[in-house]
Tab-separated table of C-alpha atoms in Angstrom:
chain	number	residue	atom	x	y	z
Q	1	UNK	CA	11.040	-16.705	17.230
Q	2	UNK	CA	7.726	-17.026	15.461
Q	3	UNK	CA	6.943	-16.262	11.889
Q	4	UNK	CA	3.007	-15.887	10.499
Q	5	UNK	CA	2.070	-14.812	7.036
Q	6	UNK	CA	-1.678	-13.847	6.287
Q	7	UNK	CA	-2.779	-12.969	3.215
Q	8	UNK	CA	-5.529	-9.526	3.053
Q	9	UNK	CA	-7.557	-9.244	-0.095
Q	10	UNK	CA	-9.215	-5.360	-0.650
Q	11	UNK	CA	-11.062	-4.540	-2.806
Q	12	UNK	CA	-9.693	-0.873	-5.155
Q	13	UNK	CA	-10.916	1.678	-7.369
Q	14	UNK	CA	-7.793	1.871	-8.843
Q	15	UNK	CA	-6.259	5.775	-10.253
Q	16	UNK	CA	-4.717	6.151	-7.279
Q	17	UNK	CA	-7.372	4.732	-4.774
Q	18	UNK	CA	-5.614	5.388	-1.155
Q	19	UNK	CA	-6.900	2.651	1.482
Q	20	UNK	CA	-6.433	2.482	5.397
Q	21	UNK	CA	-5.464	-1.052	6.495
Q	22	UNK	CA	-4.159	-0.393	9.752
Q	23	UNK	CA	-7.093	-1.973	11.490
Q	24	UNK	CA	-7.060	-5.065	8.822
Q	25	UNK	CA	-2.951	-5.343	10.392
Q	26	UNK	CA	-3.348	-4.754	13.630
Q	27	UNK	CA	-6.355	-7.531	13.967
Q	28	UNK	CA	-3.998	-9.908	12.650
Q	29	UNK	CA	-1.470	-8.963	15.409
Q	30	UNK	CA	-3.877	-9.137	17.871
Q	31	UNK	CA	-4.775	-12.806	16.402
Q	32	UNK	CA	-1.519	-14.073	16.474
Q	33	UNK	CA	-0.804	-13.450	20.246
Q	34	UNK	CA	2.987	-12.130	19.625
Q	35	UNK	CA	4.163	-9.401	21.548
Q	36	UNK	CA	7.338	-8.030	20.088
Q	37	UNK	CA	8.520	-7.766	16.317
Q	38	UNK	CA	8.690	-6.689	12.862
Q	39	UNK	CA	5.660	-6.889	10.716
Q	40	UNK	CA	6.126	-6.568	7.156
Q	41	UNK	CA	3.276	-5.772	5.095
Q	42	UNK	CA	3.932	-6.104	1.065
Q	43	UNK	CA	1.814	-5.249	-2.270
Q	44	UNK	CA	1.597	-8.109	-4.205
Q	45	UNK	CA	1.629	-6.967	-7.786
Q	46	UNK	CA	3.716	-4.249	-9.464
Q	47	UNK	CA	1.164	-1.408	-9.514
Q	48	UNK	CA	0.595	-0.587	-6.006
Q	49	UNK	CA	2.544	0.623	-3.064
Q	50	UNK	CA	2.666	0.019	0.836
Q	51	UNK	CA	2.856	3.157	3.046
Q	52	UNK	CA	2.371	5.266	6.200
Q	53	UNK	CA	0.429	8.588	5.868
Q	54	UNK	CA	-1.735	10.736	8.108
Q	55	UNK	CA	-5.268	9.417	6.224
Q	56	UNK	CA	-6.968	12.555	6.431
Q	57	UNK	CA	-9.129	14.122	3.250
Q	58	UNK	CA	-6.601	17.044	2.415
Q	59	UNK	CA	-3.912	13.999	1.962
Q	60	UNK	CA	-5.904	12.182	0.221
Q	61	UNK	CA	-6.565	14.833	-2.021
Q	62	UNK	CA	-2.938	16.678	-2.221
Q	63	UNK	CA	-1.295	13.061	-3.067
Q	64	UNK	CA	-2.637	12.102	-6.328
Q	65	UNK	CA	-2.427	15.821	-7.065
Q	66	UNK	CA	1.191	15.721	-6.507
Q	67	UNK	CA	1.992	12.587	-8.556
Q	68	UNK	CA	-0.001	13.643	-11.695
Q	69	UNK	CA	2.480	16.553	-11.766
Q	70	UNK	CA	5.384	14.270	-11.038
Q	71	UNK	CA	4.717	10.886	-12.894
Q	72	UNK	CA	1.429	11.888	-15.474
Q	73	UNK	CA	-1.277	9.489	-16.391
Q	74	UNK	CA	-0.855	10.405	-20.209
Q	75	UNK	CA	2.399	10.711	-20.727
Q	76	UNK	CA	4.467	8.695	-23.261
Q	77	UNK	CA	5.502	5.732	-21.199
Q	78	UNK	CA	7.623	2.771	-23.363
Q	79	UNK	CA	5.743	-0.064	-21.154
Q	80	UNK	CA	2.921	1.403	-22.736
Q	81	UNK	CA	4.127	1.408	-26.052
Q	82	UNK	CA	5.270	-2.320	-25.373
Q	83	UNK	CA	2.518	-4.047	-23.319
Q	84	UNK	CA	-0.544	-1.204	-24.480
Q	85	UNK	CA	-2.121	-1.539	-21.017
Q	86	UNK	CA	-1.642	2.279	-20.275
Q	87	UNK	CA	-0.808	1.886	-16.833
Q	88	UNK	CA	3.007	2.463	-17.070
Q	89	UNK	CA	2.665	5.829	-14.966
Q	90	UNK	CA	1.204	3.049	-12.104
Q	91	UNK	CA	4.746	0.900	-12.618
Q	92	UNK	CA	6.722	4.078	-12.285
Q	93	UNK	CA	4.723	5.408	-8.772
Q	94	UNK	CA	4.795	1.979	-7.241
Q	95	UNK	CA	8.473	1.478	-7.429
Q	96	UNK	CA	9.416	4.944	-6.392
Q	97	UNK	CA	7.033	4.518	-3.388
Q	98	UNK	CA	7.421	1.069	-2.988
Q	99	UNK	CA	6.084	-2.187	-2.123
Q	100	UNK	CA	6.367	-2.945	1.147
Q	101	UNK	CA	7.012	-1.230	4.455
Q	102	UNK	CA	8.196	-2.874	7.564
Q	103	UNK	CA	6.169	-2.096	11.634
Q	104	UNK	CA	7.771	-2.254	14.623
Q	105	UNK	CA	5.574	-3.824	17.214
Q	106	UNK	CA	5.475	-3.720	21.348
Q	107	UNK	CA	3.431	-5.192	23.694
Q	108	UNK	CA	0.947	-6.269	20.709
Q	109	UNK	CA	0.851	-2.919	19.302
Q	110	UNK	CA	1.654	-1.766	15.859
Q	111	UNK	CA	4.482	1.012	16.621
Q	112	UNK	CA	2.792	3.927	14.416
Q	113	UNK	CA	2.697	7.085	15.610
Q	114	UNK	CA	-0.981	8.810	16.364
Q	115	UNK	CA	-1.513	10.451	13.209
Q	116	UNK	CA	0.366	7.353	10.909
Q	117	UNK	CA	-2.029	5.161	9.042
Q	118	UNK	CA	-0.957	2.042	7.250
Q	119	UNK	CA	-1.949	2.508	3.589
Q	120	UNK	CA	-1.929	0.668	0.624
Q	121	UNK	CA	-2.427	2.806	-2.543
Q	122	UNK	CA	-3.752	1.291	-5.832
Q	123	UNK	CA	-2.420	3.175	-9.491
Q	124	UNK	CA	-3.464	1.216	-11.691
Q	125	UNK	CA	-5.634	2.598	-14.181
Q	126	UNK	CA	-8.801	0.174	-13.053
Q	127	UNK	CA	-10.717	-1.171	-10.483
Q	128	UNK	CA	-8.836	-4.330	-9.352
Q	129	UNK	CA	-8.503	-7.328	-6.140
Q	130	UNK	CA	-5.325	-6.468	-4.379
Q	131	UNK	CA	-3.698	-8.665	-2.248
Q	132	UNK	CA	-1.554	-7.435	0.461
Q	133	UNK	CA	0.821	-9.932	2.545
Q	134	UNK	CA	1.168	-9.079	6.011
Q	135	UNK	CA	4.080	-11.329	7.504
Q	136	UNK	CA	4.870	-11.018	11.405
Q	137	UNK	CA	8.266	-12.184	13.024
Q	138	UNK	CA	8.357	-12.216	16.467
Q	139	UNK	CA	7.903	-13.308	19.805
């Protein structure tokens, strides 16, 4: 058993910036020669989640849609009333989405499905450097 853990730094807009790094994992995979195995990929950072989506523009649209109904921007939020950073609604989204996901993999091949993209989506309320761990354990 072989463990790798790379490190991917992208670039966000922030407010709820949705970015495909499915390539970005799966050219570490193919760099690290394992065949079979789990590939975690994590958000480092508590306003940001890890997840699978078809990226396609009426997603990308109809998600931040959907969580400004659920979880609102300007809302009364107590980490904001504590910290005054205003991104409390961006604590709240990340942790009900969540922070990582884990990948099967085969024969070198990220196990996704033909219409599943590997996304990481930024909520805070600025621009900001993510990093995004991408840890492989395999064979």
């Amino acid at each position: 058993m072989k463990i790798l853990t790379k490190e991917l730094i992208i670039e966000s807009r922030g407010n709820c910036d949705i970015i495909d790094i499915t390539d970005e994992v799966q050219r570490i995979l193919n760099a690290s020669n394992m065949l079979e195995g789990i590939c975690n990929i994590f958000s480092i950072g508590s306003t940001a989640s890890v997840t699978t989506i078809e990226f396609e523009p009426g997603l990308l649209q109809d998600i931040p849609k959907i969580l400004e109904k659920l979880i609102p921007t300007y809302s009364r939020y107590h980490h904001n009333d504590t910290w005054g950073d205003g991104n409390g609604h961006a604590h709240i989204r990340s942790a009900i989405i969540g922070t990582s996901l884990n990948v099967p993999f085969n024969s070198g091949m990220l196990m996704t499905g033909t219409w599943q993209q590997i996304v990481l989506i930024d909520f805070d309320n600025k621009k900001r450097t993510r990093r995004v761990a991408v840890q492989l354990t395999g064979i």
